[in-house]
Coordinates of C-alpha atoms in Angstrom, one line a residue:
X254 CA 24.2 -16.1 -27.2
X255 CA 27.3 -15.3 -29.4
X256 CA 30.6 -14.2 -27.9
X257 CA 30.2 -10.7 -29.4
X258 CA 26.7 -10.3 -27.9
X259 CA 27.9 -11.6 -24.6
X260 CA 30.7 -9.0 -24.6
X261 CA 28.3 -6.2 -25.6
X262 CA 25.8 -7.1 -22.8
X263 CA 28.8 -7.4 -20.4
X264 CA 29.9 -3.9 -21.4
X265 CA 26.4 -2.6 -20.8
X266 CA 26.3 -4.2 -17.4
X267 CA 29.7 -2.8 -16.4
X268 CA 28.7 0.6 -17.6
X269 CA 25.5 0.6 -15.7
X270 CA 27.2 -0.8 -12.6
X271 CA 29.8 2.0 -12.7
X272 CA 27.0 4.6 -13.2
X273 CA 25.0 3.1 -10.4
X274 CA 28.0 3.2 -8.1
X275 CA 28.4 6.9 -8.7
X276 CA 24.7 7.5 -8.2
X277 CA 24.5 5.3 -5.2
X278 CA 27.4 7.1 -3.6
X279 CA 26.1 10.6 -4.5
X280 CA 24.2 10.8 -1.2
X281 CA 26.2 8.4 0.9
X282 CA 27.2 11.0 3.4
X283 CA 25.5 10.4 6.7
X284 CA 23.9 7.1 5.6
X285 CA 23.7 4.4 8.3
X286 CA 25.2 1.3 6.7
X287 CA 23.4 -0.9 9.1
X288 CA 20.1 0.0 7.4
X289 CA 21.6 -1.4 4.1
X290 CA 22.0 -4.9 5.5
X291 CA 19.3 -7.5 5.9
X292 CA 17.7 -7.3 9.3
X293 CA 17.1 -11.0 9.7
X294 CA 13.5 -10.1 10.6
X295 CA 12.2 -9.2 7.2
X296 CA 8.4 -9.0 6.5
X297 CA 7.3 -12.3 5.0
X298 CA 4.2 -13.6 3.3
X299 CA 1.4 -14.5 5.8
X300 CA 1.2 -18.0 7.1
X301 CA -1.6 -20.2 5.5
X302 CA -4.6 -20.1 7.8
X303 CA -3.4 -17.0 9.7
X304 CA -6.3 -14.6 10.5
X305 CA -5.9 -11.1 9.1
X306 CA -6.2 -9.6 12.5
X307 CA -3.2 -11.7 13.7
X308 CA -1.3 -10.8 10.5
X309 CA -1.8 -7.1 11.2
X310 CA -0.7 -7.5 14.8
X311 CA 2.3 -9.7 14.1
X312 CA 3.5 -7.5 11.3
X313 CA 3.2 -4.4 13.5
X314 CA 5.2 -6.1 16.2
X315 CA 7.9 -7.1 13.8
X316 CA 8.2 -3.5 12.5
X317 CA 8.2 -2.1 16.0
X318 CA 11.0 -4.5 17.0
X319 CA 13.2 -3.9 13.9
X320 CA 12.8 -0.1 13.7
X321 CA 13.2 0.3 17.4
X322 CA 16.4 -1.6 17.3
X323 CA 18.3 0.3 14.6
X324 CA 19.1 3.4 16.8
X325 CA 17.9 7.0 16.6
X326 CA 15.9 7.8 13.5
X327 CA 16.6 10.6 11.0
X328 CA 12.9 10.8 10.0
X329 CA 12.0 14.2 8.6
X330 CA 9.2 15.5 10.8
X331 CA 10.6 14.1 14.0
X332 CA 8.7 10.8 14.0
X333 CA 9.7 8.1 16.5
X334 CA 10.4 4.5 15.5
X335 CA 7.1 3.5 17.0
X336 CA 5.3 6.1 14.9
X337 CA 7.1 4.9 11.7
X338 CA 6.1 1.3 12.5
X339 CA 2.5 2.3 12.9
X340 CA 2.6 4.1 9.6
X341 CA 4.1 1.2 7.7
X342 CA 2.0 -1.6 9.2
X343 CA -0.8 -3.4 7.3
X344 CA -4.3 -2.3 8.5
X345 CA -8.0 -3.2 8.1
X346 CA -11.4 -1.8 8.7
X347 CA -14.9 -3.3 9.1
X348 CA -18.5 -2.0 9.0
X349 CA -19.4 0.9 11.2
X350 CA -22.2 -0.6 13.4
X351 CA -23.7 2.9 14.0
X352 CA -24.3 3.4 10.3
X353 CA -25.0 -0.1 9.1
X354 CA -28.4 -1.1 10.6
X355 CA -30.4 -1.1 7.4
X356 CA -30.0 -3.7 4.6
X357 CA -29.2 -1.0 2.1
X358 CA -26.6 0.8 4.1
X359 CA -23.7 2.1 2.0
X360 CA -21.1 -0.5 1.3
X361 CA -22.9 -3.5 2.5
X362 CA -21.4 -6.6 0.8
X363 CA -18.4 -4.6 -0.6
X364 CA -14.8 -5.1 0.3
X365 CA -11.5 -3.5 -0.7
X366 CA -8.0 -5.1 -0.9
X367 CA -5.3 -2.4 -1.0
X368 CA -1.7 -3.1 -2.1
X369 CA 1.2 -0.6 -2.1
X370 CA 4.1 -0.1 -4.4
X371 CA 7.8 -1.0 -4.5
X372 CA 9.7 0.2 -1.4
X373 CA 6.5 1.7 -0.2
X374 CA 4.2 0.8 2.7
X375 CA 0.4 0.7 3.1
X376 CA 0.6 4.3 4.2
X377 CA 0.7 5.4 0.6
X378 CA -2.9 4.3 0.3
X379 CA -4.2 5.6 3.6
X380 CA -5.9 8.6 1.9
X381 CA -7.6 6.3 -0.6
X382 CA -8.7 4.0 2.2
X383 CA -10.2 6.8 4.2
X384 CA -12.1 8.1 1.1
X385 CA -13.6 4.7 0.4
X386 CA -14.4 4.0 4.0
X387 CA -16.1 7.3 4.4
X388 CA -18.2 6.8 1.2
X389 CA -19.0 3.1 2.1
X390 CA -19.1 2.9 5.9
X391 CA -20.6 -0.6 5.8
X392 CA -17.7 -2.0 3.7
X393 CA -14.6 -3.8 4.9
X394 CA -11.1 -3.2 3.8
X395 CA -7.7 -4.8 4.2
X396 CA -4.2 -3.4 3.3
X397 CA -1.2 -5.7 2.8
X398 CA 2.4 -5.0 3.6
X399 CA 4.4 -6.8 0.9
X400 CA 7.3 -9.1 1.9
X401 CA 10.7 -7.3 2.2
X402 CA 9.0 -4.0 2.9
X403 CA 8.5 -1.8 6.0
X404 CA 11.6 -2.8 8.0
X405 CA 14.9 -1.6 6.7
X406 CA 16.0 -1.2 3.0
X407 CA 18.5 -3.9 3.5
X408 CA 15.7 -6.4 3.5
X409 CA 14.9 -5.4 -0.1
X410 CA 18.1 -7.2 -1.1
X411 CA 16.5 -10.6 -0.5
X412 CA 12.8 -10.1 -1.4
X413 CA 11.3 -11.9 -4.4
X414 CA 8.3 -11.2 -6.6
X415 CA 7.0 -14.7 -5.9
X416 CA 6.7 -13.8 -2.2
X417 CA 4.7 -10.7 -3.2
X418 CA 2.4 -13.0 -5.3
X419 CA 2.0 -15.3 -2.3
X420 CA 1.0 -12.4 0.0
X421 CA -1.4 -11.1 -2.6
X422 CA -3.1 -14.5 -3.0
X423 CA -3.5 -14.5 0.8
X424 CA -5.1 -11.1 0.7
X425 CA -7.6 -12.2 -1.9
X426 CA -8.4 -15.4 -0.1
X427 CA -8.6 -13.9 3.3
X428 CA -12.1 -12.4 2.7
X429 CA -13.5 -15.9 2.4
X430 CA -11.1 -17.9 4.6
X431 CA -11.3 -15.3 7.4
X432 CA -14.5 -13.3 6.9
X433 CA -15.4 -10.3 8.9
X434 CA -17.3 -11.5 12.0
X435 CA -20.1 -8.9 11.4
X436 CA -20.3 -8.5 7.6
X437 CA -19.3 -12.0 6.5
X438 CA -17.7 -12.7 3.2
X439 CA -18.2 -9.9 0.7
X440 CA -20.3 -10.3 -2.5
X441 CA -18.0 -7.7 -4.3
X442 CA -14.3 -7.3 -3.9
X443 CA -12.5 -4.3 -5.3
X444 CA -8.7 -4.3 -5.9
X445 CA -7.0 -1.0 -5.1
X446 CA -3.4 -0.7 -6.0
X447 CA -0.6 1.8 -6.3
X448 CA 2.4 1.2 -8.7
X449 CA 3.7 -2.4 -8.1
X450 CA 0.5 -3.2 -6.3
X451 CA -1.3 -2.7 -9.6
X452 CA 1.2 -5.0 -11.3
X453 CA 0.3 -7.8 -8.8
X454 CA -3.4 -7.2 -9.6
X455 CA -2.9 -7.4 -13.3
X456 CA -0.8 -10.5 -12.9
X457 CA -3.4 -12.1 -10.7
X458 CA -6.3 -11.3 -13.0
X459 CA -4.3 -12.7 -16.0
X460 CA -3.5 -15.9 -14.1
X461 CA -7.2 -16.2 -13.0
X462 CA -8.7 -15.0 -16.3
X463 CA -12.4 -14.7 -16.9
X464 CA -13.8 -12.9 -19.9
X465 CA -15.3 -9.5 -19.4
X466 CA -18.8 -9.6 -17.9
X467 CA -18.4 -13.2 -16.7
X468 CA -19.0 -14.0 -13.0
X469 CA -15.8 -14.7 -10.9
X470 CA -15.4 -17.1 -8.1
X471 CA -13.2 -14.7 -6.2
X472 CA -15.9 -12.0 -6.4
X473 CA -13.5 -9.4 -7.9
X474 CA -15.9 -6.7 -9.2
X475 CA -13.5 -3.9 -10.2
X476 CA -10.0 -2.4 -9.9
X477 CA -8.6 1.0 -9.0
X478 CA -5.1 1.3 -10.4
X479 CA -3.1 4.3 -9.4
X480 CA 0.2 5.0 -11.2
X481 CA -0.2 1.6 -12.9
X482 CA 3.1 -0.2 -13.3
X483 CA 2.8 -2.1 -16.6
X484 CA 6.5 -1.6 -17.2
X485 CA 9.4 0.4 -15.9
X486 CA 10.2 3.8 -17.4
X487 CA 13.8 2.8 -18.2
X488 CA 14.4 0.7 -21.3
X489 CA 17.4 -0.8 -19.5
X490 CA 15.3 -2.4 -16.7
X491 CA 16.0 -5.8 -18.2
X492 CA 19.6 -5.5 -17.1
X493 CA 18.8 -5.2 -13.4
X494 CA 18.7 -9.0 -12.9
X495 CA 22.3 -9.2 -14.0
X496 CA 23.5 -6.0 -12.3
X497 CA 22.3 -7.1 -8.9
X498 CA 25.0 -9.8 -8.8
X499 CA 27.8 -7.2 -9.1
X500 CA 26.2 -4.2 -7.4
X501 CA 23.6 -4.0 -4.6
X502 CA 22.3 -0.4 -4.7
X503 CA 20.9 1.7 -7.5
X504 CA 20.6 4.7 -5.1
X505 CA 21.4 5.3 -1.4
X506 CA 20.0 8.1 0.6
X507 CA 19.5 8.9 4.3
X508 CA 16.3 7.2 5.5
X509 CA 14.3 10.4 6.2
X510 CA 10.8 9.1 5.2
X511 CA 9.0 7.5 8.1
X512 CA 6.5 5.8 5.7
X513 CA 8.9 4.1 3.2
X514 CA 12.4 3.3 2.1
X515 CA 14.5 6.1 0.5
X516 CA 17.2 3.8 -0.9
X517 CA 16.6 1.5 -3.8
X518 CA 18.3 -1.8 -4.5
X519 CA 19.0 -3.4 -7.8
X520 CA 17.3 -6.6 -6.5
X521 CA 14.0 -4.6 -6.0
X522 CA 14.3 -3.4 -9.6
X523 CA 15.1 -6.9 -10.9
X524 CA 12.1 -8.5 -9.1
X525 CA 9.8 -5.8 -10.5
X526 CA 11.2 -6.5 -13.9
X527 CA 10.5 -10.3 -13.6
X528 CA 6.9 -9.6 -12.4
X529 CA 6.1 -7.2 -15.3
X530 CA 8.3 -8.3 -18.2
X531 CA 5.3 -9.7 -20.3
X532 CA 2.7 -7.2 -19.0
X533 CA 2.7 -5.2 -22.2
X534 CA 0.8 -8.0 -23.9
X535 CA -2.9 -7.1 -24.4
X536 CA -3.9 -10.3 -22.6
X537 CA -3.2 -8.5 -19.4
X538 CA -5.8 -5.8 -20.1
X539 CA -8.5 -5.5 -17.4
X540 CA -11.6 -7.6 -17.7
X541 CA -13.5 -6.0 -14.8
X542 CA -14.6 -2.4 -14.4
X543 CA -11.5 -0.3 -14.0
X544 CA -10.3 3.2 -13.0
X545 CA -6.7 4.2 -13.8
X546 CA -4.9 7.4 -13.0
X547 CA -1.5 8.1 -14.4
X548 CA 0.8 11.1 -15.1
X549 CA 2.4 11.5 -18.5
X550 CA 5.5 12.8 -16.8
X551 CA 5.9 9.7 -14.5
X552 CA 9.6 8.9 -14.3
X553 CA 9.2 5.6 -12.5
X554 CA 6.8 3.7 -14.8
X555 CA 6.0 4.0 -18.5
X556 CA 2.7 5.9 -18.6
X557 CA 2.2 5.1 -22.3
X558 CA 2.4 1.4 -21.6
X559 CA -0.4 1.8 -19.0
X560 CA -2.5 3.9 -21.4
X561 CA -2.0 1.3 -24.2
X562 CA -3.1 -1.5 -21.9
X563 CA -6.2 0.5 -20.8
X564 CA -7.2 1.0 -24.5
X565 CA -6.8 -2.8 -25.1
X566 CA -9.5 -3.5 -22.4
X567 CA -12.9 -4.5 -23.7
X568 CA -14.6 -3.6 -20.5
X569 CA -17.5 -1.1 -21.0
X570 CA -17.2 0.5 -17.6
X571 CA -13.7 2.0 -17.6
X572 CA -12.1 5.4 -17.0
X573 CA -8.5 6.6 -17.2
X574 CA -7.6 9.9 -15.6
X575 CA -4.7 11.2 -17.6
X576 CA -2.5 14.0 -16.2
X577 CA -0.7 15.5 -19.2
X578 CA 3.0 16.5 -19.5
X579 CA 4.3 19.9 -18.8
X580 CA 6.2 19.4 -22.1
X581 CA 3.9 20.2 -25.1
X582 CA 5.9 18.0 -27.4
X583 CA 5.2 14.9 -25.2
X584 CA 1.5 15.7 -25.4
X585 CA 1.6 16.0 -29.2
X586 CA 3.4 12.6 -29.4
X587 CA 0.7 11.0 -27.3
X588 CA -2.1 12.5 -29.3
X589 CA -0.4 11.2 -32.6
X590 CA -0.2 7.6 -31.4
X591 CA -3.3 5.7 -32.5
X592 CA -2.7 2.9 -30.0
X593 CA -3.1 5.5 -27.2
X594 CA -6.5 6.8 -28.3
X595 CA -9.7 5.3 -27.1
X596 CA -13.0 6.1 -25.3
X597 CA -12.9 6.6 -21.5
X598 CA -9.9 8.8 -21.2
X599 CA -10.3 12.1 -19.2
X600 CA -7.4 14.6 -19.4
X601 CA -7.0 16.9 -16.4
X602 CA -5.4 20.2 -17.5
X603 CA -2.4 21.1 -15.4
X604 CA -3.6 24.7 -15.4
X605 CA -6.7 23.6 -13.5
X606 CA -4.6 23.1 -10.3
X607 CA -5.1 25.8 -7.7
X608 CA -2.2 28.2 -7.6
X609 CA -1.7 27.7 -3.9
X610 CA -0.8 24.0 -4.6
X611 CA 2.4 25.1 -6.3
X612 CA 2.3 22.0 -8.5
X613 CA 3.7 22.1 -12.0
X614 CA 3.0 18.5 -13.0
X615 CA 2.0 15.2 -11.3
X616 CA 4.6 12.8 -10.0
X617 CA 4.5 9.0 -9.8
X618 CA 4.3 9.0 -6.0
X619 CA 1.8 11.9 -5.9
X620 CA -1.2 10.5 -7.7
X621 CA -2.7 8.7 -4.7
X622 CA -2.2 11.5 -2.1
X623 CA -4.5 14.1 -0.7
X624 CA -3.1 17.6 -0.3
X625 CA -4.5 17.5 3.3
X626 CA -2.4 14.5 4.3
X627 CA -0.3 15.5 7.3
X628 CA 2.8 13.5 6.1
X629 CA 2.8 13.7 2.3
X630 CA 0.4 16.6 1.8
X631 CA 1.0 20.3 0.9
X632 CA 3.9 21.4 3.1
X633 CA 3.5 18.3 5.1
X634 CA 5.9 16.9 7.7
X635 CA 7.9 15.1 4.9
X636 CA 9.3 17.0 1.9
X637 CA 10.8 14.9 -0.9
X638 CA 14.1 16.7 -1.7
X639 CA 16.4 13.6 -1.4
X640 CA 18.1 14.3 -4.8
X641 CA 19.6 17.3 -3.1
X642 CA 20.5 15.5 0.2
X643 CA 24.2 15.7 -0.3
X644 CA 27.1 17.8 1.0
X645 CA 27.6 19.3 -2.4
X646 CA 24.1 20.7 -2.6
X647 CA 23.4 21.2 1.1
X648 CA 22.2 24.8 0.8
X649 CA 19.7 23.8 -1.9
X650 CA 18.5 20.9 0.2
X651 CA 17.9 23.1 3.2
X652 CA 16.0 25.6 1.0
X653 CA 13.9 22.7 -0.4
X654 CA 12.9 21.3 2.9
X655 CA 12.4 24.4 4.9
X656 CA 11.4 27.4 2.7
X657 CA 7.9 26.7 1.4
X658 CA 7.6 29.9 -0.5
X659 CA 10.7 29.1 -2.5
X660 CA 9.6 25.6 -3.6
X661 CA 7.3 24.0 -6.1
X662 CA 6.1 20.4 -6.5
X663 CA 6.4 18.2 -9.5
X664 CA 8.2 15.4 -11.3
X665 CA 11.6 15.5 -13.0
X666 CA 13.5 18.7 -12.0
X667 CA 15.5 18.7 -15.2
X668 CA 12.3 18.7 -17.3
X669 CA 10.7 21.4 -15.1
X670 CA 13.8 23.6 -15.4
X671 CA 13.4 23.5 -19.2
X672 CA 9.6 23.9 -19.3
X673 CA 8.8 26.3 -16.4
X674 CA 10.2 29.5 -14.9
X675 CA 11.4 28.2 -11.5
X676 CA 12.8 31.7 -10.7
X677 CA 15.2 30.3 -8.1
X678 CA 12.7 27.9 -6.5
X679 CA 13.7 24.3 -5.7
X680 CA 11.6 21.3 -6.8
X681 CA 10.1 19.0 -4.2
X682 CA 9.1 15.8 -5.8
X683 CA 5.3 15.8 -5.7
X684 CA 3.9 13.7 -2.9
X685 CA 0.2 14.7 -3.3
X686 CA -2.3 15.3 -6.0
X687 CA -4.0 18.7 -6.3
X688 CA -6.8 16.8 -8.3
X689 CA -7.4 14.4 -5.4
X690 CA -10.9 15.6 -4.6
X691 CA -12.1 14.9 -8.1
X692 CA -10.2 11.6 -8.3
X693 CA -11.8 10.6 -5.0
X694 CA -15.3 11.2 -6.5
X695 CA -14.4 9.0 -9.5
X696 CA -13.1 6.2 -7.2
X697 CA -16.3 6.3 -5.2
X698 CA -18.3 6.3 -8.4
X699 CA -16.6 3.2 -9.8
X700 CA -17.8 1.2 -6.8
X701 CA -21.4 2.4 -7.3
X702 CA -22.8 0.5 -10.2
X703 CA -25.5 3.1 -10.6
X704 CA -23.0 6.0 -10.9
X705 CA -22.1 7.4 -14.4
X706 CA -18.4 7.0 -14.5
X707 CA -16.9 10.0 -16.3

């Protein structure tokens, strides 16, 4: 690289580092700095040969120990450290013996591997897990907790994407290496991911490529990809591997969410970038039946990159649920891009959402959530108002978290202020999907080979 280019990139890094410092300090008041340091007990990839039951138990014990040792929690909703540990822990289910006596009982021979997103925990897929288990009571399911997650945000400073890959390979292999004692090894395995969990799935399928329609040794039969993370929304994501060496935190907030980290490290962004930097290539397109669901207004990932990869797939059984933008110009741009047009895309009008859901558009974190969820659902125990969680905007924050009738849900407050009449209402970042009942039916349909996916 020439001196002039090095100087230019150095300038970019310095500018972003200064901006990040300002952003990270915007909500520093009241933040427990101990949570921003590595705990020394970070979640790691499972040990080779470890049973999944032991993995679940040991992970839960680690979370209980770490979260119980960091002092009184600030969790919105009054959760205890023990409750937070239970929410963040990996989990599993097996066949319901009362419903699985017959050979053709629903879900026999089917299994699901669920993987959460960056700085999330398995809780983000609890609603999806419950939907699949209810529809297929004779199935088995396993949800991973990725390394560096679940404990304290300081542990995200040291996590690596290769550890995530290792944990994912363990999850895939566990169904054969450690089969359910009742159901045995499944004949069909479905991968269910949210955000970075989908990145790991696309990465794995690319590394273990089989042409569409060909049998697979790992028995992967389909994928459900929610808010698929093909690439980050920011065009400057490639700078995060450099910035992390001069600045640790992209954003710092009080840790009020019992289910996940609120603060975000540059290392987390850098490892995500390394995982996904080539994923725009059509060779990563799904080769098994796939259901994607994504919002055009997603501010975390690039929704057009996900749609482009979907259209590159040659799989016949595929469906993308597309939640359009609240900005009509964005929708026109998408419609004018030939690379984003293909069969199998269903657009859900924002106007179809029930008025009592108070939802203006769909957020990245909201796609996978049911409005009925007690934590993330409509007026649930947790309300995502963290962008206002600062002394300068304390009154707005209090309105956002406490006055339901003076709030709406959505993605990107600046966009919503331009496109909608907020009339003094504050914007809670959407943590649920008003369309979840319809999405649930489509997820269940994907797993049923005899169901017309539409």
